[in-house]
Amino acid sequence: MKVTRVHNHEAMSAQAFSMVSALLEKRPEAVLALPTGSTPLEFYRQLVGSGLDLRRVRTFNLDEYLGLPGEHPGSYHAYMERYLFSQVNIAPDNIHLPNGMTPDPVAECLRYEEAIRAAGGVDMLILGLGHNGHIGFNEPGTPWSSRTRVVRLSPRTRRANARFFGSLAQVPREAITMGIATILEARQIIMLVSGPDKAETVDRFLNGPLAVDVPATALRSHPDVLVILDSAAASRVGNAIPS
Ligand code: GLP
């Protein structure tokens, strides 16, 4: 695993953007796995602003809330539409997110895994870091063998995401997420982390023991991971990381 420290959120986003654009230059039909949350917003802004040709790219989102229709403004369907898909030339058929309104969540999770397999697997997976060390919606305690499935969100995660909803009560209690094993099958992984509120979690992720209670530590066993930290997120890890 490589870790790099950059000055700020914008530089973190720019580095992710340049890696995606280098990949797409070589392989315009690449399969990307994409995150939501505040962290990737500037990365999406740069991607949109670049005018990069995304016609052939294929995308799979990491997760989606269960029980929210795609039109609900708090859903990840709506987030992706707003910040990326409506502003680029990606083909609608190439966009994949778990269906949060499925009448059969177990079948939906199997379908999602199968769709990733049928696409040939994920070339580059971009993700953020939850305050409790979660990746996607894989909360502390998730086995590393986990695959796409329905999960219960921790109170901390629901509180952290309440800002995307009117109130905490409106945040769904469950979601569908790629599992940790699903994430680890991506050929390349880029983790983006910014802000001082993530500094302690970053320290546990990078320097603590490999442990299921910090799901992100699973990434340390993957052969091609780059963690891009802004200086605030890197503030607790000392000088061990090149800047
Ligand atoms: C959510 C998402 C994660 C994301 C995390 C951090 O829970 N499911 O994929 O990484 O939040 O979000 P933020 O970037 O807003 O801190």
PDB file of C-alpha atoms and ligand atoms in Angstrom:
ATOM      1  CA  MET A   1       0.000   0.000   0.000  1.00  0.00           C
ATOM      2  CA  LYS A   2       1.324   3.446  -0.883  1.00  0.00           C
ATOM      3  CA  VAL A   3       0.387   6.542   1.058  1.00  0.00           C
ATOM      4  CA  THR A   4       0.858  10.050  -0.206  1.00  0.00           C
ATOM      5  CA  ARG A   5       0.229  13.370   1.476  1.00  0.00           C
ATOM      6  CA  VAL A   6      -0.847  16.416  -0.496  1.00  0.00           C
ATOM      7  CA  HIS A   7      -1.479  19.969   0.567  1.00  0.00           C
ATOM      8  CA  ASN A   8      -5.251  20.170   0.536  1.00  0.00           C
ATOM      9  CA  HIS A   9      -8.586  18.754  -0.609  1.00  0.00           C
ATOM     10  CA  GLU A  10      -8.211  20.182  -4.094  1.00  0.00           C
ATOM     11  CA  ALA A  11      -4.784  18.603  -4.625  1.00  0.00           C
ATOM     12  CA  MET A  12      -6.096  15.278  -3.319  1.00  0.00           C
ATOM     13  CA  SER A  13      -8.936  15.452  -5.840  1.00  0.00           C
ATOM     14  CA  ALA A  14      -6.603  16.488  -8.653  1.00  0.00           C
ATOM     15  CA  GLN A  15      -4.361  13.489  -8.064  1.00  0.00           C
ATOM     16  CA  ALA A  16      -7.351  11.125  -8.186  1.00  0.00           C
ATOM     17  CA  PHE A  17      -8.599  12.838 -11.329  1.00  0.00           C
ATOM     18  CA  SER A  18      -5.232  12.502 -13.059  1.00  0.00           C
ATOM     19  CA  MET A  19      -5.100   8.780 -12.228  1.00  0.00           C
ATOM     20  CA  VAL A  20      -8.594   8.228 -13.614  1.00  0.00           C
ATOM     21  CA  SER A  21      -7.854  10.187 -16.754  1.00  0.00           C
ATOM     22  CA  ALA A  22      -4.595   8.237 -17.321  1.00  0.00           C
ATOM     23  CA  LEU A  23      -6.521   4.981 -16.961  1.00  0.00           C
ATOM     24  CA  LEU A  24      -9.247   6.103 -19.374  1.00  0.00           C
ATOM     25  CA  GLU A  25      -6.700   7.189 -21.927  1.00  0.00           C
ATOM     26  CA  LYS A  26      -5.355   3.628 -22.015  1.00  0.00           C
ATOM     27  CA  ARG A  27      -8.697   1.938 -21.532  1.00  0.00           C
ATOM     28  CA  PRO A  28     -11.760   4.073 -22.372  1.00  0.00           C
ATOM     29  CA  GLU A  29     -14.090   1.218 -21.441  1.00  0.00           C
ATOM     30  CA  ALA A  30     -12.563   0.793 -17.952  1.00  0.00           C
ATOM     31  CA  VAL A  31     -14.763  -0.260 -15.054  1.00  0.00           C
ATOM     32  CA  LEU A  32     -14.733   2.240 -12.176  1.00  0.00           C
ATOM     33  CA  ALA A  33     -16.215   1.758  -8.738  1.00  0.00           C
ATOM     34  CA  LEU A  34     -17.354   5.055  -7.288  1.00  0.00           C
ATOM     35  CA  PRO A  35     -17.982   6.534  -3.838  1.00  0.00           C
ATOM     36  CA  THR A  36     -20.345   9.142  -2.444  1.00  0.00           C
ATOM     37  CA  GLY A  37     -20.099  11.458   0.568  1.00  0.00           C
ATOM     38  CA  SER A  38     -18.415  14.863   0.781  1.00  0.00           C
ATOM     39  CA  THR A  39     -14.884  13.648   0.085  1.00  0.00           C
ATOM     40  CA  PRO A  40     -15.237  12.918  -3.663  1.00  0.00           C
ATOM     41  CA  LEU A  41     -17.278  16.032  -4.562  1.00  0.00           C
ATOM     42  CA  GLU A  42     -14.294  18.053  -5.762  1.00  0.00           C
ATOM     43  CA  PHE A  43     -12.971  15.034  -7.672  1.00  0.00           C
ATOM     44  CA  TYR A  44     -16.343  14.803  -9.490  1.00  0.00           C
ATOM     45  CA  ARG A  45     -16.262  18.559 -10.113  1.00  0.00           C
ATOM     46  CA  GLN A  46     -12.851  18.236 -11.751  1.00  0.00           C
ATOM     47  CA  LEU A  47     -13.969  15.222 -13.771  1.00  0.00           C
ATOM     48  CA  VAL A  48     -17.005  17.118 -15.067  1.00  0.00           C
ATOM     49  CA  GLY A  49     -14.951  20.256 -15.759  1.00  0.00           C
ATOM     50  CA  SER A  50     -12.322  18.315 -17.703  1.00  0.00           C
ATOM     51  CA  GLY A  51     -14.767  17.376 -20.453  1.00  0.00           C
ATOM     52  CA  LEU A  52     -13.175  13.899 -20.516  1.00  0.00           C
ATOM     53  CA  ASP A  53     -14.951  11.483 -22.841  1.00  0.00           C
ATOM     54  CA  LEU A  54     -16.789   9.049 -20.544  1.00  0.00           C
ATOM     55  CA  ARG A  55     -18.993   7.483 -23.226  1.00  0.00           C
ATOM     56  CA  ARG A  56     -17.562   4.014 -22.837  1.00  0.00           C
ATOM     57  CA  VAL A  57     -16.666   3.986 -19.158  1.00  0.00           C
ATOM     58  CA  ARG A  58     -18.639   1.638 -16.935  1.00  0.00           C
ATOM     59  CA  THR A  59     -19.385   2.466 -13.303  1.00  0.00           C
ATOM     60  CA  PHE A  60     -20.516   0.602 -10.212  1.00  0.00           C
ATOM     61  CA  ASN A  61     -21.292   2.509  -7.055  1.00  0.00           C
ATOM     62  CA  LEU A  62     -20.083   1.139  -3.771  1.00  0.00           C
ATOM     63  CA  ASP A  63     -23.412   1.346  -2.011  1.00  0.00           C
ATOM     64  CA  GLU A  64     -26.979   2.634  -1.789  1.00  0.00           C
ATOM     65  CA  TYR A  65     -29.524   3.097   0.997  1.00  0.00           C
ATOM     66  CA  LEU A  66     -32.230   0.513   1.272  1.00  0.00           C
ATOM     67  CA  GLY A  67     -35.804   1.750   0.972  1.00  0.00           C
ATOM     68  CA  LEU A  68     -35.067   5.053  -0.758  1.00  0.00           C
ATOM     69  CA  PRO A  69     -36.356   5.630  -4.281  1.00  0.00           C
ATOM     70  CA  GLY A  70     -33.745   6.891  -6.741  1.00  0.00           C
ATOM     71  CA  GLU A  71     -35.549  10.250  -6.913  1.00  0.00           C
ATOM     72  CA  HIS A  72     -35.139  10.827  -3.168  1.00  0.00           C
ATOM     73  CA  PRO A  73     -32.542  13.615  -2.818  1.00  0.00           C
ATOM     74  CA  GLY A  74     -30.707  11.660  -0.089  1.00  0.00           C
ATOM     75  CA  SER A  75     -30.271   8.571  -2.267  1.00  0.00           C
ATOM     76  CA  TYR A  76     -26.939   7.809  -3.866  1.00  0.00           C
ATOM     77  CA  HIS A  77     -28.730   7.529  -7.223  1.00  0.00           C
ATOM     78  CA  ALA A  78     -29.703  11.193  -6.847  1.00  0.00           C
ATOM     79  CA  TYR A  79     -26.228  12.179  -5.610  1.00  0.00           C
ATOM     80  CA  MET A  80     -24.518  10.552  -8.597  1.00  0.00           C
ATOM     81  CA  GLU A  81     -26.998  12.018 -11.030  1.00  0.00           C
ATOM     82  CA  ARG A  82     -26.545  15.488  -9.572  1.00  0.00           C
ATOM     83  CA  TYR A  83     -22.766  15.596  -9.269  1.00  0.00           C
ATOM     84  CA  LEU A  84     -21.644  13.433 -12.165  1.00  0.00           C
ATOM     85  CA  PHE A  85     -23.961  11.507 -14.461  1.00  0.00           C
ATOM     86  CA  SER A  86     -26.214  14.367 -15.596  1.00  0.00           C
ATOM     87  CA  GLN A  87     -23.151  16.429 -16.497  1.00  0.00           C
ATOM     88  CA  VAL A  88     -21.067  13.964 -18.526  1.00  0.00           C
ATOM     89  CA  ASN A  89     -21.604  11.811 -21.603  1.00  0.00           C
ATOM     90  CA  ILE A  90     -21.606   8.416 -19.846  1.00  0.00           C
ATOM     91  CA  ALA A  91     -24.044   5.958 -21.460  1.00  0.00           C
ATOM     92  CA  PRO A  92     -26.973   5.342 -19.053  1.00  0.00           C
ATOM     93  CA  ASP A  93     -26.678   1.577 -19.622  1.00  0.00           C
ATOM     94  CA  ASN A  94     -23.138   1.670 -18.283  1.00  0.00           C
ATOM     95  CA  ILE A  95     -24.201   3.066 -14.895  1.00  0.00           C
ATOM     96  CA  HIS A  96     -24.789   0.622 -12.050  1.00  0.00           C
ATOM     97  CA  LEU A  97     -25.963   1.179  -8.485  1.00  0.00           C
ATOM     98  CA  PRO A  98     -27.680  -1.241  -6.130  1.00  0.00           C
ATOM     99  CA  ASN A  99     -31.449  -0.831  -6.349  1.00  0.00           C
ATOM    100  CA  GLY A 100     -32.518   0.436  -2.942  1.00  0.00           C
ATOM    101  CA  MET A 101     -36.181  -0.217  -3.733  1.00  0.00           C
ATOM    102  CA  THR A 102     -35.778  -3.860  -4.629  1.00  0.00           C
ATOM    103  CA  PRO A 103     -38.526  -6.149  -3.321  1.00  0.00           C
ATOM    104  CA  ASP A 104     -35.885  -8.883  -2.898  1.00  0.00           C
ATOM    105  CA  PRO A 105     -32.665  -7.460  -1.401  1.00  0.00           C
ATOM    106  CA  VAL A 106     -30.862 -10.821  -1.312  1.00  0.00           C
ATOM    107  CA  ALA A 107     -31.456 -11.377  -5.033  1.00  0.00           C
ATOM    108  CA  GLU A 108     -30.461  -7.756  -5.721  1.00  0.00           C
ATOM    109  CA  CYS A 109     -27.098  -8.273  -3.989  1.00  0.00           C
ATOM    110  CA  LEU A 110     -26.432 -11.412  -6.048  1.00  0.00           C
ATOM    111  CA  ARG A 111     -27.445  -9.574  -9.203  1.00  0.00           C
ATOM    112  CA  TYR A 112     -25.024  -6.741  -8.378  1.00  0.00           C
ATOM    113  CA  GLU A 113     -22.111  -9.113  -7.799  1.00  0.00           C
ATOM    114  CA  GLU A 114     -22.938 -10.893 -11.056  1.00  0.00           C
ATOM    115  CA  ALA A 115     -23.071  -7.597 -12.959  1.00  0.00           C
ATOM    116  CA  ILE A 116     -19.591  -6.688 -11.677  1.00  0.00           C
ATOM    117  CA  ARG A 117     -18.307 -10.114 -12.729  1.00  0.00           C
ATOM    118  CA  ALA A 118     -19.968  -9.840 -16.148  1.00  0.00           C
ATOM    119  CA  ALA A 119     -18.245  -6.475 -16.670  1.00  0.00           C
ATOM    120  CA  GLY A 120     -14.904  -8.201 -16.108  1.00  0.00           C
ATOM    121  CA  GLY A 121     -14.354  -6.885 -12.565  1.00  0.00           C
ATOM    122  CA  VAL A 122     -13.417  -3.430 -11.353  1.00  0.00           C
ATOM    123  CA  ASP A 123     -10.289  -1.801 -12.823  1.00  0.00           C
ATOM    124  CA  MET A 124     -10.126   1.121 -10.420  1.00  0.00           C
ATOM    125  CA  LEU A 125     -12.093   1.539  -7.221  1.00  0.00           C
ATOM    126  CA  ILE A 126     -12.179   4.932  -5.548  1.00  0.00           C
ATOM    127  CA  LEU A 127     -13.398   5.204  -1.998  1.00  0.00           C
ATOM    128  CA  GLY A 128     -13.525   7.386   1.085  1.00  0.00           C
ATOM    129  CA  LEU A 129     -13.078   6.595   4.753  1.00  0.00           C
ATOM    130  CA  GLY A 130     -15.856   6.670   7.349  1.00  0.00           C
ATOM    131  CA  HIS A 131     -15.140   8.196  10.766  1.00  0.00           C
ATOM    132  CA  ASN A 132     -15.338   4.756  12.337  1.00  0.00           C
ATOM    133  CA  GLY A 133     -13.029   3.262   9.703  1.00  0.00           C
ATOM    134  CA  HIS A 134     -15.828   1.994   7.463  1.00  0.00           C
ATOM    135  CA  ILE A 135     -15.383   1.540   3.724  1.00  0.00           C
ATOM    136  CA  GLY A 136     -18.472   1.610   1.516  1.00  0.00           C
ATOM    137  CA  PHE A 137     -21.004   0.814   4.226  1.00  0.00           C
ATOM    138  CA  ASN A 138     -18.927  -1.994   5.728  1.00  0.00           C
ATOM    139  CA  GLU A 139     -19.154  -1.097   9.388  1.00  0.00           C
ATOM    140  CA  PRO A 140     -16.740  -2.185  12.156  1.00  0.00           C
ATOM    141  CA  GLY A 141     -16.948  -5.942  12.696  1.00  0.00           C
ATOM    142  CA  THR A 142     -17.532  -6.769   9.020  1.00  0.00           C
ATOM    143  CA  PRO A 143     -15.711  -9.978   8.003  1.00  0.00           C
ATOM    144  CA  TRP A 144     -13.168  -9.474   5.262  1.00  0.00           C
ATOM    145  CA  SER A 145     -14.800 -12.304   3.322  1.00  0.00           C
ATOM    146  CA  SER A 146     -18.037 -10.291   3.038  1.00  0.00           C
ATOM    147  CA  ARG A 147     -19.635  -9.679  -0.344  1.00  0.00           C
ATOM    148  CA  THR A 148     -22.432  -7.389  -1.545  1.00  0.00           C
ATOM    149  CA  ARG A 149     -25.205  -7.597   1.027  1.00  0.00           C
ATOM    150  CA  VAL A 150     -27.700  -5.730   3.182  1.00  0.00           C
ATOM    151  CA  VAL A 151     -26.165  -4.030   6.214  1.00  0.00           C
ATOM    152  CA  ARG A 152     -27.457  -2.137   9.247  1.00  0.00           C
ATOM    153  CA  LEU A 153     -25.901   1.289   9.604  1.00  0.00           C
ATOM    154  CA  SER A 154     -24.244   2.202  12.888  1.00  0.00           C
ATOM    155  CA  PRO A 155     -25.661   5.159  14.851  1.00  0.00           C
ATOM    156  CA  ARG A 156     -22.413   7.074  14.179  1.00  0.00           C
ATOM    157  CA  THR A 157     -22.679   6.572  10.416  1.00  0.00           C
ATOM    158  CA  ARG A 158     -26.345   7.610  10.428  1.00  0.00           C
ATOM    159  CA  ARG A 159     -25.448  10.749  12.390  1.00  0.00           C
ATOM    160  CA  ALA A 160     -22.563  11.551  10.023  1.00  0.00           C
ATOM    161  CA  ASN A 161     -24.860  11.235   7.007  1.00  0.00           C
ATOM    162  CA  ALA A 162     -27.829  13.099   8.532  1.00  0.00           C
ATOM    163  CA  ARG A 163     -26.623  16.284   6.830  1.00  0.00           C
ATOM    164  CA  PHE A 164     -27.804  14.842   3.501  1.00  0.00           C
ATOM    165  CA  PHE A 165     -31.320  14.406   4.949  1.00  0.00           C
ATOM    166  CA  GLY A 166     -33.678  16.756   6.762  1.00  0.00           C
ATOM    167  CA  SER A 167     -33.087  15.056  10.112  1.00  0.00           C
ATOM    168  CA  LEU A 168     -31.508  11.982  11.684  1.00  0.00           C
ATOM    169  CA  ALA A 169     -34.882  10.230  11.753  1.00  0.00           C
ATOM    170  CA  GLN A 170     -35.003  10.319   7.967  1.00  0.00           C
ATOM    171  CA  VAL A 171     -31.660   8.562   7.475  1.00  0.00           C
ATOM    172  CA  PRO A 172     -32.362   4.961   6.435  1.00  0.00           C
ATOM    173  CA  ARG A 173     -31.297   2.248   8.856  1.00  0.00           C
ATOM    174  CA  GLU A 174     -30.111  -0.165   6.204  1.00  0.00           C
ATOM    175  CA  ALA A 175     -28.135  -0.122   2.992  1.00  0.00           C
ATOM    176  CA  ILE A 176     -26.779  -2.402   0.298  1.00  0.00           C
ATOM    177  CA  THR A 177     -22.996  -2.264   0.060  1.00  0.00           C
ATOM    178  CA  MET A 178     -20.247  -4.043  -1.830  1.00  0.00           C
ATOM    179  CA  GLY A 179     -18.546  -6.310   0.699  1.00  0.00           C
ATOM    180  CA  ILE A 180     -14.925  -6.080   1.746  1.00  0.00           C
ATOM    181  CA  ALA A 181     -14.017  -9.099  -0.418  1.00  0.00           C
ATOM    182  CA  THR A 182     -15.813  -7.438  -3.358  1.00  0.00           C
ATOM    183  CA  ILE A 183     -13.791  -4.244  -2.803  1.00  0.00           C
ATOM    184  CA  LEU A 184     -10.506  -6.148  -2.487  1.00  0.00           C
ATOM    185  CA  GLU A 185     -11.084  -7.799  -5.887  1.00  0.00           C
ATOM    186  CA  ALA A 186     -10.690  -4.442  -7.637  1.00  0.00           C
ATOM    187  CA  ARG A 187      -7.414  -4.389  -9.540  1.00  0.00           C
ATOM    188  CA  GLN A 188      -6.486  -0.933  -8.253  1.00  0.00           C
ATOM    189  CA  ILE A 189      -7.819   1.021  -5.274  1.00  0.00           C
ATOM    190  CA  ILE A 190      -7.518   4.729  -4.507  1.00  0.00           C
ATOM    191  CA  MET A 191      -8.599   5.962  -1.095  1.00  0.00           C
ATOM    192  CA  LEU A 192      -9.242   9.671  -0.611  1.00  0.00           C
ATOM    193  CA  VAL A 193      -9.226  11.179   2.861  1.00  0.00           C
ATOM    194  CA  SER A 194      -9.392  14.822   3.803  1.00  0.00           C
ATOM    195  CA  GLY A 195     -10.060  16.971   6.833  1.00  0.00           C
ATOM    196  CA  PRO A 196      -8.949  17.038  10.466  1.00  0.00           C
ATOM    197  CA  ASP A 197     -11.966  15.024  11.643  1.00  0.00           C
ATOM    198  CA  LYS A 198     -10.532  11.955   9.868  1.00  0.00           C
ATOM    199  CA  ALA A 199      -6.983  12.284  11.290  1.00  0.00           C
ATOM    200  CA  GLU A 200      -7.439   9.887  14.197  1.00  0.00           C
ATOM    201  CA  THR A 201      -9.152   7.286  12.000  1.00  0.00           C
ATOM    202  CA  VAL A 202      -6.340   7.593   9.446  1.00  0.00           C
ATOM    203  CA  ASP A 203      -3.826   6.891  12.210  1.00  0.00           C
ATOM    204  CA  ARG A 204      -5.723   3.749  13.286  1.00  0.00           C
ATOM    205  CA  PHE A 205      -6.085   2.663   9.657  1.00  0.00           C
ATOM    206  CA  LEU A 206      -2.386   3.069   8.821  1.00  0.00           C
ATOM    207  CA  ASN A 207      -0.648   2.340  12.119  1.00  0.00           C
ATOM    208  CA  GLY A 208      -3.022   0.214  14.152  1.00  0.00           C
ATOM    209  CA  PRO A 209      -3.306  -3.562  14.027  1.00  0.00           C
ATOM    210  CA  LEU A 210      -5.118  -5.232  11.115  1.00  0.00           C
ATOM    211  CA  ALA A 211      -8.531  -5.591  12.684  1.00  0.00           C
ATOM    212  CA  VAL A 212     -12.136  -6.126  11.679  1.00  0.00           C
ATOM    213  CA  ASP A 213     -13.131  -3.249  13.938  1.00  0.00           C
ATOM    214  CA  VAL A 214     -11.332  -0.870  11.536  1.00  0.00           C
ATOM    215  CA  PRO A 215     -12.638  -2.181   8.191  1.00  0.00           C
ATOM    216  CA  ALA A 216     -10.247  -0.014   6.154  1.00  0.00           C
ATOM    217  CA  THR A 217      -7.263  -1.992   7.508  1.00  0.00           C
ATOM    218  CA  ALA A 218      -8.328  -4.774   5.080  1.00  0.00           C
ATOM    219  CA  LEU A 219      -6.945  -2.583   2.288  1.00  0.00           C
ATOM    220  CA  ARG A 220      -3.437  -3.058   3.670  1.00  0.00           C
ATOM    221  CA  SER A 221      -3.481  -6.618   2.287  1.00  0.00           C
ATOM    222  CA  HIS A 222      -4.211  -5.455  -1.290  1.00  0.00           C
ATOM    223  CA  PRO A 223      -1.282  -5.242  -3.746  1.00  0.00           C
ATOM    224  CA  ASP A 224      -2.259  -1.955  -5.444  1.00  0.00           C
ATOM    225  CA  VAL A 225      -3.671   0.680  -3.112  1.00  0.00           C
ATOM    226  CA  LEU A 226      -2.850   4.364  -3.042  1.00  0.00           C
ATOM    227  CA  VAL A 227      -4.093   6.393  -0.078  1.00  0.00           C
ATOM    228  CA  ILE A 228      -4.176  10.126  -0.827  1.00  0.00           C
ATOM    229  CA  LEU A 229      -4.332  12.216   2.344  1.00  0.00           C
ATOM    230  CA  ASP A 230      -4.592  15.947   2.604  1.00  0.00           C
ATOM    231  CA  SER A 231      -2.385  17.506   5.246  1.00  0.00           C
ATOM    232  CA  ALA A 232      -5.222  17.802   7.794  1.00  0.00           C
ATOM    233  CA  ALA A 233      -6.128  14.112   7.484  1.00  0.00           C
ATOM    234  CA  ALA A 234      -2.430  13.192   7.732  1.00  0.00           C
ATOM    235  CA  SER A 235      -1.812  15.338  10.815  1.00  0.00           C
ATOM    236  CA  ARG A 236      -1.716  12.435  13.294  1.00  0.00           C
ATOM    237  CA  VAL A 237       0.538  10.099  11.356  1.00  0.00           C
ATOM    238  CA  GLY A 238       3.749  12.108  11.745  1.00  0.00           C
ATOM    239  CA  ASN A 239       6.536  12.211   9.209  1.00  0.00           C
ATOM    240  CA  ALA A 240       6.403   8.547   8.238  1.00  0.00           C
ATOM    241  CA  ILE A 241       4.595   9.533   5.028  1.00  0.00           C
ATOM    242  CA  PRO A 242       6.461  11.309   2.247  1.00  0.00           C
ATOM    243  CA  SER A 243       4.877  14.651   1.411  1.00  0.00           C
TER     244      SER A 243
HETATM  245  C1  GLP B   1     -20.668   7.223   3.685  1.00  0.00           C
HETATM  246  C2  GLP B   1     -20.379   6.383   2.453  1.00  0.00           C
HETATM  247  C3  GLP B   1     -18.927   6.029   2.367  1.00  0.00           C
HETATM  248  C4  GLP B   1     -18.076   7.272   2.555  1.00  0.00           C
HETATM  249  C5  GLP B   1     -18.286   7.783   3.955  1.00  0.00           C
HETATM  250  C6  GLP B   1     -17.454   9.018   4.276  1.00  0.00           C
HETATM  251  O1  GLP B   1     -21.008   6.501   4.807  1.00  0.00           O
HETATM  252  N1  GLP B   1     -21.163   5.201   2.375  1.00  0.00           N
HETATM  253  O2  GLP B   1     -18.691   5.430   1.089  1.00  0.00           O
HETATM  254  O3  GLP B   1     -16.719   6.986   2.335  1.00  0.00           O
HETATM  255  O4  GLP B   1     -19.648   8.118   4.076  1.00  0.00           O
HETATM  256  O5  GLP B   1     -18.125  10.154   3.827  1.00  0.00           O
HETATM  257  P1  GLP B   1     -17.568  11.620   3.770  1.00  0.00           P
HETATM  258  O6  GLP B   1     -16.721  11.661   2.564  1.00  0.00           O
HETATM  259  O7  GLP B   1     -18.781  12.473   3.616  1.00  0.00           O
HETATM  260  O8  GLP B   1     -16.824  11.862   5.028  1.00  0.00           O
END
